[in-house]
Amino acid sequence: EVVLMLTVLTEGSDAKQVQEKNSQQMNTVIEALKKAGIKDKEIETTQYSLYPWQEWDSMTQKTINKGYRLQQTISVTTKETAKAGELVELAVKNGINTVDTISFRLSSEREQEVREELLSSASAKAREKAETLAKSLKVSLGEVLYATESSFNNGPWYYGGTAKAVAMETASAPDISPEQVKVSIQVNVDYEID
């Protein structure tokens, strides 16, 4: 699945106006995503931060109050990885002004399937290796004394870094291709020998 982290950053002199403008932009984005087939459960707010906007003036050597900033970030998760570029383009056209990250990962269902397949395969290989070793030592395998497994998920993979929406306004949907997510499992088994 693909996870898009999308932000609306709004600035202004009045906190209430900044909040209203941000809410309006984000609601427009969310509505457009829903029309494109994204379900409610696939959209989550991950950050909502309203704070004073201050900048350092090197000429006066003072901090200047510029007003307020509101940063609202949503996470959009979909199994339709091929639509990542279209969803980014749609979000930007409707008010997103920062694309934080685009990441690819296994869905929890698929990860469970892969883990079960790998555990079964790794356990069988561990038994085969132990039997080969036991045969070469002229002993036989007894009961399993101890077994452990370690999982490694080389992901999620991130596409680029932060992209400002200005660069995408005139472009077509970006071509975003997922990398493979690699999962490996290591099984260690201690056998009793006879």
mmCIF file of the C-alpha atoms, coordinates in Angstrom:
data_MODEL
# 
_entry.id   MODEL 
# 
loop_
_atom_site.group_PDB 
_atom_site.id 
_atom_site.type_symbol 
_atom_site.label_atom_id 
_atom_site.label_alt_id 
_atom_site.label_comp_id 
_atom_site.label_asym_id 
_atom_site.label_entity_id 
_atom_site.label_seq_id 
_atom_site.pdbx_PDB_ins_code 
_atom_site.Cartn_x 
_atom_site.Cartn_y 
_atom_site.Cartn_z 
_atom_site.occupancy 
_atom_site.B_iso_or_equiv 
_atom_site.pdbx_formal_charge 
_atom_site.auth_seq_id 
_atom_site.auth_comp_id 
_atom_site.auth_asym_id 
_atom_site.auth_atom_id 
_atom_site.pdbx_PDB_model_num 
ATOM 1   C CA . GLU A 1 1   ? 0.000   0.000   0.000   1.00 0.00 ? 1   GLU A CA 1 
ATOM 2   C CA . VAL A 1 2   ? 1.012   3.633   -0.398  1.00 0.00 ? 2   VAL A CA 1 
ATOM 3   C CA . VAL A 1 3   ? 0.867   6.262   2.350   1.00 0.00 ? 3   VAL A CA 1 
ATOM 4   C CA . LEU A 1 4   ? 0.767   9.931   1.365   1.00 0.00 ? 4   LEU A CA 1 
ATOM 5   C CA . MET A 1 5   ? 1.530   12.553  4.012   1.00 0.00 ? 5   MET A CA 1 
ATOM 6   C CA . LEU A 1 6   ? -0.119  15.761  2.796   1.00 0.00 ? 6   LEU A CA 1 
ATOM 7   C CA . THR A 1 7   ? -0.076  19.174  4.491   1.00 0.00 ? 7   THR A CA 1 
ATOM 8   C CA . VAL A 1 8   ? -1.936  22.457  4.252   1.00 0.00 ? 8   VAL A CA 1 
ATOM 9   C CA . LEU A 1 9   ? 0.197   25.274  5.712   1.00 0.00 ? 9   LEU A CA 1 
ATOM 10  C CA . THR A 1 10  ? -1.674  28.543  6.196   1.00 0.00 ? 10  THR A CA 1 
ATOM 11  C CA . GLU A 1 11  ? -0.284  31.901  7.356   1.00 0.00 ? 11  GLU A CA 1 
ATOM 12  C CA . GLY A 1 12  ? -1.966  35.129  8.350   1.00 0.00 ? 12  GLY A CA 1 
ATOM 13  C CA . SER A 1 13  ? -2.223  37.906  10.909  1.00 0.00 ? 13  SER A CA 1 
ATOM 14  C CA . ASP A 1 14  ? -5.331  36.613  12.713  1.00 0.00 ? 14  ASP A CA 1 
ATOM 15  C CA . ALA A 1 15  ? -5.461  33.160  14.341  1.00 0.00 ? 15  ALA A CA 1 
ATOM 16  C CA . LYS A 1 16  ? -9.177  32.652  13.673  1.00 0.00 ? 16  LYS A CA 1 
ATOM 17  C CA . GLN A 1 17  ? -8.882  33.595  9.991   1.00 0.00 ? 17  GLN A CA 1 
ATOM 18  C CA . VAL A 1 18  ? -5.864  31.310  9.577   1.00 0.00 ? 18  VAL A CA 1 
ATOM 19  C CA . GLN A 1 19  ? -7.831  28.454  11.139  1.00 0.00 ? 19  GLN A CA 1 
ATOM 20  C CA . GLU A 1 20  ? -10.887 29.072  8.951   1.00 0.00 ? 20  GLU A CA 1 
ATOM 21  C CA . LYS A 1 21  ? -8.815  29.282  5.756   1.00 0.00 ? 21  LYS A CA 1 
ATOM 22  C CA . ASN A 1 22  ? -6.881  26.122  6.638   1.00 0.00 ? 22  ASN A CA 1 
ATOM 23  C CA . SER A 1 23  ? -10.057 24.195  7.478   1.00 0.00 ? 23  SER A CA 1 
ATOM 24  C CA . GLN A 1 24  ? -11.674 25.266  4.220   1.00 0.00 ? 24  GLN A CA 1 
ATOM 25  C CA . GLN A 1 25  ? -8.634  24.181  2.158   1.00 0.00 ? 25  GLN A CA 1 
ATOM 26  C CA . MET A 1 26  ? -8.264  20.851  3.961   1.00 0.00 ? 26  MET A CA 1 
ATOM 27  C CA . ASN A 1 27  ? -11.981 20.075  3.724   1.00 0.00 ? 27  ASN A CA 1 
ATOM 28  C CA . THR A 1 28  ? -11.825 20.736  -0.031  1.00 0.00 ? 28  THR A CA 1 
ATOM 29  C CA . VAL A 1 29  ? -8.863  18.346  -0.333  1.00 0.00 ? 29  VAL A CA 1 
ATOM 30  C CA . ILE A 1 30  ? -10.568 15.623  1.695   1.00 0.00 ? 30  ILE A CA 1 
ATOM 31  C CA . GLU A 1 31  ? -13.778 15.941  -0.326  1.00 0.00 ? 31  GLU A CA 1 
ATOM 32  C CA . ALA A 1 32  ? -11.823 15.636  -3.603  1.00 0.00 ? 32  ALA A CA 1 
ATOM 33  C CA . LEU A 1 33  ? -9.980  12.559  -2.309  1.00 0.00 ? 33  LEU A CA 1 
ATOM 34  C CA . LYS A 1 34  ? -13.276 10.940  -1.316  1.00 0.00 ? 34  LYS A CA 1 
ATOM 35  C CA . LYS A 1 35  ? -14.729 11.640  -4.766  1.00 0.00 ? 35  LYS A CA 1 
ATOM 36  C CA . ALA A 1 36  ? -11.647 9.900   -6.200  1.00 0.00 ? 36  ALA A CA 1 
ATOM 37  C CA . GLY A 1 37  ? -12.513 6.747   -4.229  1.00 0.00 ? 37  GLY A CA 1 
ATOM 38  C CA . ILE A 1 38  ? -10.555 7.198   -0.999  1.00 0.00 ? 38  ILE A CA 1 
ATOM 39  C CA . LYS A 1 39  ? -12.595 5.959   1.968   1.00 0.00 ? 39  LYS A CA 1 
ATOM 40  C CA . ASP A 1 40  ? -13.051 7.790   5.291   1.00 0.00 ? 40  ASP A CA 1 
ATOM 41  C CA . LYS A 1 41  ? -11.002 5.163   7.116   1.00 0.00 ? 41  LYS A CA 1 
ATOM 42  C CA . GLU A 1 42  ? -8.093  5.738   4.693   1.00 0.00 ? 42  GLU A CA 1 
ATOM 43  C CA . ILE A 1 43  ? -7.764  9.416   5.695   1.00 0.00 ? 43  ILE A CA 1 
ATOM 44  C CA . GLU A 1 44  ? -6.385  10.359  9.121   1.00 0.00 ? 44  GLU A CA 1 
ATOM 45  C CA . THR A 1 45  ? -5.286  13.663  10.609  1.00 0.00 ? 45  THR A CA 1 
ATOM 46  C CA . THR A 1 46  ? -1.754  13.167  11.897  1.00 0.00 ? 46  THR A CA 1 
ATOM 47  C CA . GLN A 1 47  ? -0.886  16.752  12.843  1.00 0.00 ? 47  GLN A CA 1 
ATOM 48  C CA . TYR A 1 48  ? -2.785  19.931  13.656  1.00 0.00 ? 48  TYR A CA 1 
ATOM 49  C CA . SER A 1 49  ? -0.606  22.763  14.915  1.00 0.00 ? 49  SER A CA 1 
ATOM 50  C CA . LEU A 1 50  ? -1.508  26.460  15.268  1.00 0.00 ? 50  LEU A CA 1 
ATOM 51  C CA . TYR A 1 51  ? 1.359   28.631  16.500  1.00 0.00 ? 51  TYR A CA 1 
ATOM 52  C CA . PRO A 1 52  ? 2.667   32.226  16.455  1.00 0.00 ? 52  PRO A CA 1 
ATOM 53  C CA . TRP A 1 53  ? 4.643   33.008  13.302  1.00 0.00 ? 53  TRP A CA 1 
ATOM 54  C CA . GLN A 1 54  ? 7.836   34.840  14.113  1.00 0.00 ? 54  GLN A CA 1 
ATOM 55  C CA . GLU A 1 55  ? 10.879  35.665  12.041  1.00 0.00 ? 55  GLU A CA 1 
ATOM 56  C CA . TRP A 1 56  ? 14.272  37.126  12.895  1.00 0.00 ? 56  TRP A CA 1 
ATOM 57  C CA . ASP A 1 57  ? 15.016  40.503  11.298  1.00 0.00 ? 57  ASP A CA 1 
ATOM 58  C CA . SER A 1 58  ? 18.764  40.735  10.790  1.00 0.00 ? 58  SER A CA 1 
ATOM 59  C CA . MET A 1 59  ? 18.549  44.491  10.123  1.00 0.00 ? 59  MET A CA 1 
ATOM 60  C CA . THR A 1 60  ? 16.922  45.373  13.451  1.00 0.00 ? 60  THR A CA 1 
ATOM 61  C CA . GLN A 1 61  ? 18.324  42.332  15.300  1.00 0.00 ? 61  GLN A CA 1 
ATOM 62  C CA . LYS A 1 62  ? 14.848  41.627  16.674  1.00 0.00 ? 62  LYS A CA 1 
ATOM 63  C CA . THR A 1 63  ? 12.198  38.970  16.361  1.00 0.00 ? 63  THR A CA 1 
ATOM 64  C CA . ILE A 1 64  ? 9.200   40.209  14.411  1.00 0.00 ? 64  ILE A CA 1 
ATOM 65  C CA . ASN A 1 65  ? 5.709   38.852  15.018  1.00 0.00 ? 65  ASN A CA 1 
ATOM 66  C CA . LYS A 1 66  ? 4.250   38.071  11.582  1.00 0.00 ? 66  LYS A CA 1 
ATOM 67  C CA . GLY A 1 67  ? 0.973   36.558  12.774  1.00 0.00 ? 67  GLY A CA 1 
ATOM 68  C CA . TYR A 1 68  ? 0.071   32.879  12.923  1.00 0.00 ? 68  TYR A CA 1 
ATOM 69  C CA . ARG A 1 69  ? 0.764   29.652  11.078  1.00 0.00 ? 69  ARG A CA 1 
ATOM 70  C CA . LEU A 1 70  ? -1.426  26.580  11.035  1.00 0.00 ? 70  LEU A CA 1 
ATOM 71  C CA . GLN A 1 71  ? -0.057  23.305  9.776   1.00 0.00 ? 71  GLN A CA 1 
ATOM 72  C CA . GLN A 1 72  ? -2.521  20.454  9.281   1.00 0.00 ? 72  GLN A CA 1 
ATOM 73  C CA . THR A 1 73  ? -1.283  17.121  7.939   1.00 0.00 ? 73  THR A CA 1 
ATOM 74  C CA . ILE A 1 74  ? -3.332  14.164  6.795   1.00 0.00 ? 74  ILE A CA 1 
ATOM 75  C CA . SER A 1 75  ? -2.239  10.634  6.056   1.00 0.00 ? 75  SER A CA 1 
ATOM 76  C CA . VAL A 1 76  ? -3.886  8.987   3.035   1.00 0.00 ? 76  VAL A CA 1 
ATOM 77  C CA . THR A 1 77  ? -3.462  5.221   2.768   1.00 0.00 ? 77  THR A CA 1 
ATOM 78  C CA . THR A 1 78  ? -4.564  3.175   -0.235  1.00 0.00 ? 78  THR A CA 1 
ATOM 79  C CA . LYS A 1 79  ? -3.797  -0.216  -1.706  1.00 0.00 ? 79  LYS A CA 1 
ATOM 80  C CA . GLU A 1 80  ? -4.045  1.292   -5.187  1.00 0.00 ? 80  GLU A CA 1 
ATOM 81  C CA . THR A 1 81  ? -0.339  2.120   -5.401  1.00 0.00 ? 81  THR A CA 1 
ATOM 82  C CA . ALA A 1 82  ? -0.530  2.945   -9.108  1.00 0.00 ? 82  ALA A CA 1 
ATOM 83  C CA . LYS A 1 83  ? -2.778  5.932   -8.247  1.00 0.00 ? 83  LYS A CA 1 
ATOM 84  C CA . ALA A 1 84  ? -0.178  7.628   -5.999  1.00 0.00 ? 84  ALA A CA 1 
ATOM 85  C CA . GLY A 1 85  ? 0.791   10.253  -8.582  1.00 0.00 ? 85  GLY A CA 1 
ATOM 86  C CA . GLU A 1 86  ? -2.834  10.992  -9.489  1.00 0.00 ? 86  GLU A CA 1 
ATOM 87  C CA . LEU A 1 87  ? -3.761  11.404  -5.817  1.00 0.00 ? 87  LEU A CA 1 
ATOM 88  C CA . VAL A 1 88  ? -0.841  13.795  -5.230  1.00 0.00 ? 88  VAL A CA 1 
ATOM 89  C CA . GLU A 1 89  ? -1.862  15.858  -8.260  1.00 0.00 ? 89  GLU A CA 1 
ATOM 90  C CA . LEU A 1 90  ? -5.503  15.916  -7.123  1.00 0.00 ? 90  LEU A CA 1 
ATOM 91  C CA . ALA A 1 91  ? -4.549  16.934  -3.574  1.00 0.00 ? 91  ALA A CA 1 
ATOM 92  C CA . VAL A 1 92  ? -2.289  19.749  -4.782  1.00 0.00 ? 92  VAL A CA 1 
ATOM 93  C CA . LYS A 1 93  ? -4.947  21.064  -7.182  1.00 0.00 ? 93  LYS A CA 1 
ATOM 94  C CA . ASN A 1 94  ? -7.395  21.217  -4.287  1.00 0.00 ? 94  ASN A CA 1 
ATOM 95  C CA . GLY A 1 95  ? -5.250  22.988  -1.696  1.00 0.00 ? 95  GLY A CA 1 
ATOM 96  C CA . ILE A 1 96  ? -2.375  20.849  -0.438  1.00 0.00 ? 96  ILE A CA 1 
ATOM 97  C CA . ASN A 1 97  ? 0.747   23.019  -0.460  1.00 0.00 ? 97  ASN A CA 1 
ATOM 98  C CA . THR A 1 98  ? 3.271   20.564  0.977   1.00 0.00 ? 98  THR A CA 1 
ATOM 99  C CA . VAL A 1 99  ? 3.739   16.877  0.146   1.00 0.00 ? 99  VAL A CA 1 
ATOM 100 C CA . ASP A 1 100 ? 5.739   15.601  3.107   1.00 0.00 ? 100 ASP A CA 1 
ATOM 101 C CA . THR A 1 101 ? 6.401   11.986  2.148   1.00 0.00 ? 101 THR A CA 1 
ATOM 102 C CA . ILE A 1 102 ? 5.149   9.192   -0.031  1.00 0.00 ? 102 ILE A CA 1 
ATOM 103 C CA . SER A 1 103 ? 5.919   5.769   1.403   1.00 0.00 ? 103 SER A CA 1 
ATOM 104 C CA . PHE A 1 104 ? 5.241   2.218   0.323   1.00 0.00 ? 104 PHE A CA 1 
ATOM 105 C CA . ARG A 1 105 ? 4.723   -0.694  2.699   1.00 0.00 ? 105 ARG A CA 1 
ATOM 106 C CA . LEU A 1 106 ? 2.967   -4.007  2.986   1.00 0.00 ? 106 LEU A CA 1 
ATOM 107 C CA . SER A 1 107 ? -0.614  -3.853  4.189   1.00 0.00 ? 107 SER A CA 1 
ATOM 108 C CA . SER A 1 108 ? -1.082  -5.578  7.545   1.00 0.00 ? 108 SER A CA 1 
ATOM 109 C CA . GLU A 1 109 ? -2.980  -8.439  5.853   1.00 0.00 ? 109 GLU A CA 1 
ATOM 110 C CA . ARG A 1 110 ? -0.291  -8.984  3.228   1.00 0.00 ? 110 ARG A CA 1 
ATOM 111 C CA . GLU A 1 111 ? 2.485   -8.690  5.817   1.00 0.00 ? 111 GLU A CA 1 
ATOM 112 C CA . GLN A 1 112 ? 0.824   -11.459 7.876   1.00 0.00 ? 112 GLN A CA 1 
ATOM 113 C CA . GLU A 1 113 ? 0.548   -13.688 4.778   1.00 0.00 ? 113 GLU A CA 1 
ATOM 114 C CA . VAL A 1 114 ? 4.199   -13.104 3.862   1.00 0.00 ? 114 VAL A CA 1 
ATOM 115 C CA . ARG A 1 115 ? 5.376   -13.727 7.435   1.00 0.00 ? 115 ARG A CA 1 
ATOM 116 C CA . GLU A 1 116 ? 3.483   -17.044 7.603   1.00 0.00 ? 116 GLU A CA 1 
ATOM 117 C CA . GLU A 1 117 ? 4.915   -18.172 4.255   1.00 0.00 ? 117 GLU A CA 1 
ATOM 118 C CA . LEU A 1 118 ? 8.448   -17.187 5.259   1.00 0.00 ? 118 LEU A CA 1 
ATOM 119 C CA . LEU A 1 119 ? 8.181   -18.790 8.720   1.00 0.00 ? 119 LEU A CA 1 
ATOM 120 C CA . SER A 1 120 ? 7.004   -22.053 7.216   1.00 0.00 ? 120 SER A CA 1 
ATOM 121 C CA . SER A 1 121 ? 9.772   -22.039 4.616   1.00 0.00 ? 121 SER A CA 1 
ATOM 122 C CA . ALA A 1 122 ? 12.500  -20.976 7.061   1.00 0.00 ? 122 ALA A CA 1 
ATOM 123 C CA . SER A 1 123 ? 11.447  -23.616 9.624   1.00 0.00 ? 123 SER A CA 1 
ATOM 124 C CA . ALA A 1 124 ? 11.546  -26.350 6.989   1.00 0.00 ? 124 ALA A CA 1 
ATOM 125 C CA . LYS A 1 125 ? 15.012  -25.208 5.845   1.00 0.00 ? 125 LYS A CA 1 
ATOM 126 C CA . ALA A 1 126 ? 16.242  -25.096 9.442   1.00 0.00 ? 126 ALA A CA 1 
ATOM 127 C CA . ARG A 1 127 ? 15.076  -28.702 9.911   1.00 0.00 ? 127 ARG A CA 1 
ATOM 128 C CA . GLU A 1 128 ? 16.743  -29.776 6.628   1.00 0.00 ? 128 GLU A CA 1 
ATOM 129 C CA . LYS A 1 129 ? 20.041  -28.169 7.612   1.00 0.00 ? 129 LYS A CA 1 
ATOM 130 C CA . ALA A 1 130 ? 19.909  -29.700 11.075  1.00 0.00 ? 130 ALA A CA 1 
ATOM 131 C CA . GLU A 1 131 ? 19.220  -33.156 9.591   1.00 0.00 ? 131 GLU A CA 1 
ATOM 132 C CA . THR A 1 132 ? 22.132  -32.787 7.153   1.00 0.00 ? 132 THR A CA 1 
ATOM 133 C CA . LEU A 1 133 ? 24.434  -31.712 9.969   1.00 0.00 ? 133 LEU A CA 1 
ATOM 134 C CA . ALA A 1 134 ? 23.234  -34.530 12.239  1.00 0.00 ? 134 ALA A CA 1 
ATOM 135 C CA . LYS A 1 135 ? 23.755  -37.095 9.463   1.00 0.00 ? 135 LYS A CA 1 
ATOM 136 C CA . SER A 1 136 ? 27.304  -35.853 8.835   1.00 0.00 ? 136 SER A CA 1 
ATOM 137 C CA . LEU A 1 137 ? 28.003  -36.118 12.586  1.00 0.00 ? 137 LEU A CA 1 
ATOM 138 C CA . LYS A 1 138 ? 26.420  -39.588 12.697  1.00 0.00 ? 138 LYS A CA 1 
ATOM 139 C CA . VAL A 1 139 ? 23.821  -38.562 15.269  1.00 0.00 ? 139 VAL A CA 1 
ATOM 140 C CA . SER A 1 140 ? 20.058  -38.238 15.038  1.00 0.00 ? 140 SER A CA 1 
ATOM 141 C CA . LEU A 1 141 ? 17.832  -35.290 15.825  1.00 0.00 ? 141 LEU A CA 1 
ATOM 142 C CA . GLY A 1 142 ? 15.692  -35.384 18.906  1.00 0.00 ? 142 GLY A CA 1 
ATOM 143 C CA . GLU A 1 143 ? 13.104  -32.922 20.203  1.00 0.00 ? 143 GLU A CA 1 
ATOM 144 C CA . VAL A 1 144 ? 13.266  -29.182 19.577  1.00 0.00 ? 144 VAL A CA 1 
ATOM 145 C CA . LEU A 1 145 ? 14.780  -27.543 22.647  1.00 0.00 ? 145 LEU A CA 1 
ATOM 146 C CA . TYR A 1 146 ? 14.480  -23.920 21.633  1.00 0.00 ? 146 TYR A CA 1 
ATOM 147 C CA . ALA A 1 147 ? 13.320  -21.921 18.610  1.00 0.00 ? 147 ALA A CA 1 
ATOM 148 C CA . THR A 1 148 ? 13.442  -18.209 17.844  1.00 0.00 ? 148 THR A CA 1 
ATOM 149 C CA . GLU A 1 149 ? 12.686  -16.046 14.832  1.00 0.00 ? 149 GLU A CA 1 
ATOM 150 C CA . SER A 1 150 ? 13.737  -12.558 13.814  1.00 0.00 ? 150 SER A CA 1 
ATOM 151 C CA . SER A 1 151 ? 11.967  -10.515 11.181  1.00 0.00 ? 151 SER A CA 1 
ATOM 152 C CA . PHE A 1 152 ? 13.410  -7.819  8.989   1.00 0.00 ? 152 PHE A CA 1 
ATOM 153 C CA . ASN A 1 153 ? 11.192  -5.534  6.945   1.00 0.00 ? 153 ASN A CA 1 
ATOM 154 C CA . ASN A 1 154 ? 13.284  -3.317  4.706   1.00 0.00 ? 154 ASN A CA 1 
ATOM 155 C CA . GLY A 1 155 ? 10.748  -0.560  4.338   1.00 0.00 ? 155 GLY A CA 1 
ATOM 156 C CA . PRO A 1 156 ? 8.727   1.471   4.107   1.00 0.00 ? 156 PRO A CA 1 
ATOM 157 C CA . TRP A 1 157 ? 10.325  3.142   1.124   1.00 0.00 ? 157 TRP A CA 1 
ATOM 158 C CA . TYR A 1 158 ? 10.047  6.896   0.861   1.00 0.00 ? 158 TYR A CA 1 
ATOM 159 C CA . TYR A 1 159 ? 9.728   8.815   -2.358  1.00 0.00 ? 159 TYR A CA 1 
ATOM 160 C CA . GLY A 1 160 ? 11.760  11.994  -2.326  1.00 0.00 ? 160 GLY A CA 1 
ATOM 161 C CA . GLY A 1 161 ? 11.554  14.413  0.522   1.00 0.00 ? 161 GLY A CA 1 
ATOM 162 C CA . THR A 1 162 ? 9.320   17.398  0.939   1.00 0.00 ? 162 THR A CA 1 
ATOM 163 C CA . ALA A 1 163 ? 7.955   18.759  -2.307  1.00 0.00 ? 163 ALA A CA 1 
ATOM 164 C CA . LYS A 1 164 ? 6.400   22.181  -2.502  1.00 0.00 ? 164 LYS A CA 1 
ATOM 165 C CA . ALA A 1 165 ? 3.119   22.316  -4.373  1.00 0.00 ? 165 ALA A CA 1 
ATOM 166 C CA . VAL A 1 166 ? 4.143   25.304  -6.497  1.00 0.00 ? 166 VAL A CA 1 
ATOM 167 C CA . ALA A 1 167 ? 6.360   23.074  -8.612  1.00 0.00 ? 167 ALA A CA 1 
ATOM 168 C CA . MET A 1 168 ? 3.462   20.715  -9.308  1.00 0.00 ? 168 MET A CA 1 
ATOM 169 C CA . GLU A 1 169 ? 0.730   23.197  -10.214 1.00 0.00 ? 169 GLU A CA 1 
ATOM 170 C CA . THR A 1 170 ? 1.554   23.231  -13.911 1.00 0.00 ? 170 THR A CA 1 
ATOM 171 C CA . ALA A 1 171 ? 2.858   19.672  -14.141 1.00 0.00 ? 171 ALA A CA 1 
ATOM 172 C CA . SER A 1 172 ? 0.873   16.555  -14.904 1.00 0.00 ? 172 SER A CA 1 
ATOM 173 C CA . ALA A 1 173 ? 0.531   13.820  -12.317 1.00 0.00 ? 173 ALA A CA 1 
ATOM 174 C CA . PRO A 1 174 ? 3.988   12.769  -11.127 1.00 0.00 ? 174 PRO A CA 1 
ATOM 175 C CA . ASP A 1 175 ? 5.054   9.253   -12.087 1.00 0.00 ? 175 ASP A CA 1 
ATOM 176 C CA . ILE A 1 176 ? 5.553   7.571   -8.725  1.00 0.00 ? 176 ILE A CA 1 
ATOM 177 C CA . SER A 1 177 ? 6.690   3.965   -8.902  1.00 0.00 ? 177 SER A CA 1 
ATOM 178 C CA . PRO A 1 178 ? 6.896   1.865   -5.747  1.00 0.00 ? 178 PRO A CA 1 
ATOM 179 C CA . GLU A 1 179 ? 10.049  0.027   -4.866  1.00 0.00 ? 179 GLU A CA 1 
ATOM 180 C CA . GLN A 1 180 ? 9.828   -3.540  -3.689  1.00 0.00 ? 180 GLN A CA 1 
ATOM 181 C CA . VAL A 1 181 ? 9.367   -4.026  0.019   1.00 0.00 ? 181 VAL A CA 1 
ATOM 182 C CA . LYS A 1 182 ? 11.731  -6.742  1.159   1.00 0.00 ? 182 LYS A CA 1 
ATOM 183 C CA . VAL A 1 183 ? 10.931  -8.936  4.136   1.00 0.00 ? 183 VAL A CA 1 
ATOM 184 C CA . SER A 1 184 ? 13.214  -11.593 5.543   1.00 0.00 ? 184 SER A CA 1 
ATOM 185 C CA . ILE A 1 185 ? 12.895  -13.939 8.494   1.00 0.00 ? 185 ILE A CA 1 
ATOM 186 C CA . GLN A 1 186 ? 15.636  -15.770 10.316  1.00 0.00 ? 186 GLN A CA 1 
ATOM 187 C CA . VAL A 1 187 ? 14.769  -18.931 12.248  1.00 0.00 ? 187 VAL A CA 1 
ATOM 188 C CA . ASN A 1 188 ? 17.140  -20.449 14.798  1.00 0.00 ? 188 ASN A CA 1 
ATOM 189 C CA . VAL A 1 189 ? 16.304  -23.889 16.151  1.00 0.00 ? 189 VAL A CA 1 
ATOM 190 C CA . ASP A 1 190 ? 18.201  -25.880 18.791  1.00 0.00 ? 190 ASP A CA 1 
ATOM 191 C CA . TYR A 1 191 ? 17.615  -29.635 18.648  1.00 0.00 ? 191 TYR A CA 1 
ATOM 192 C CA . GLU A 1 192 ? 18.371  -32.348 21.120  1.00 0.00 ? 192 GLU A CA 1 
ATOM 193 C CA . ILE A 1 193 ? 20.684  -34.931 19.566  1.00 0.00 ? 193 ILE A CA 1 
ATOM 194 C CA . ASP A 1 194 ? 20.684  -38.674 20.192  1.00 0.00 ? 194 ASP A CA 1 
# 
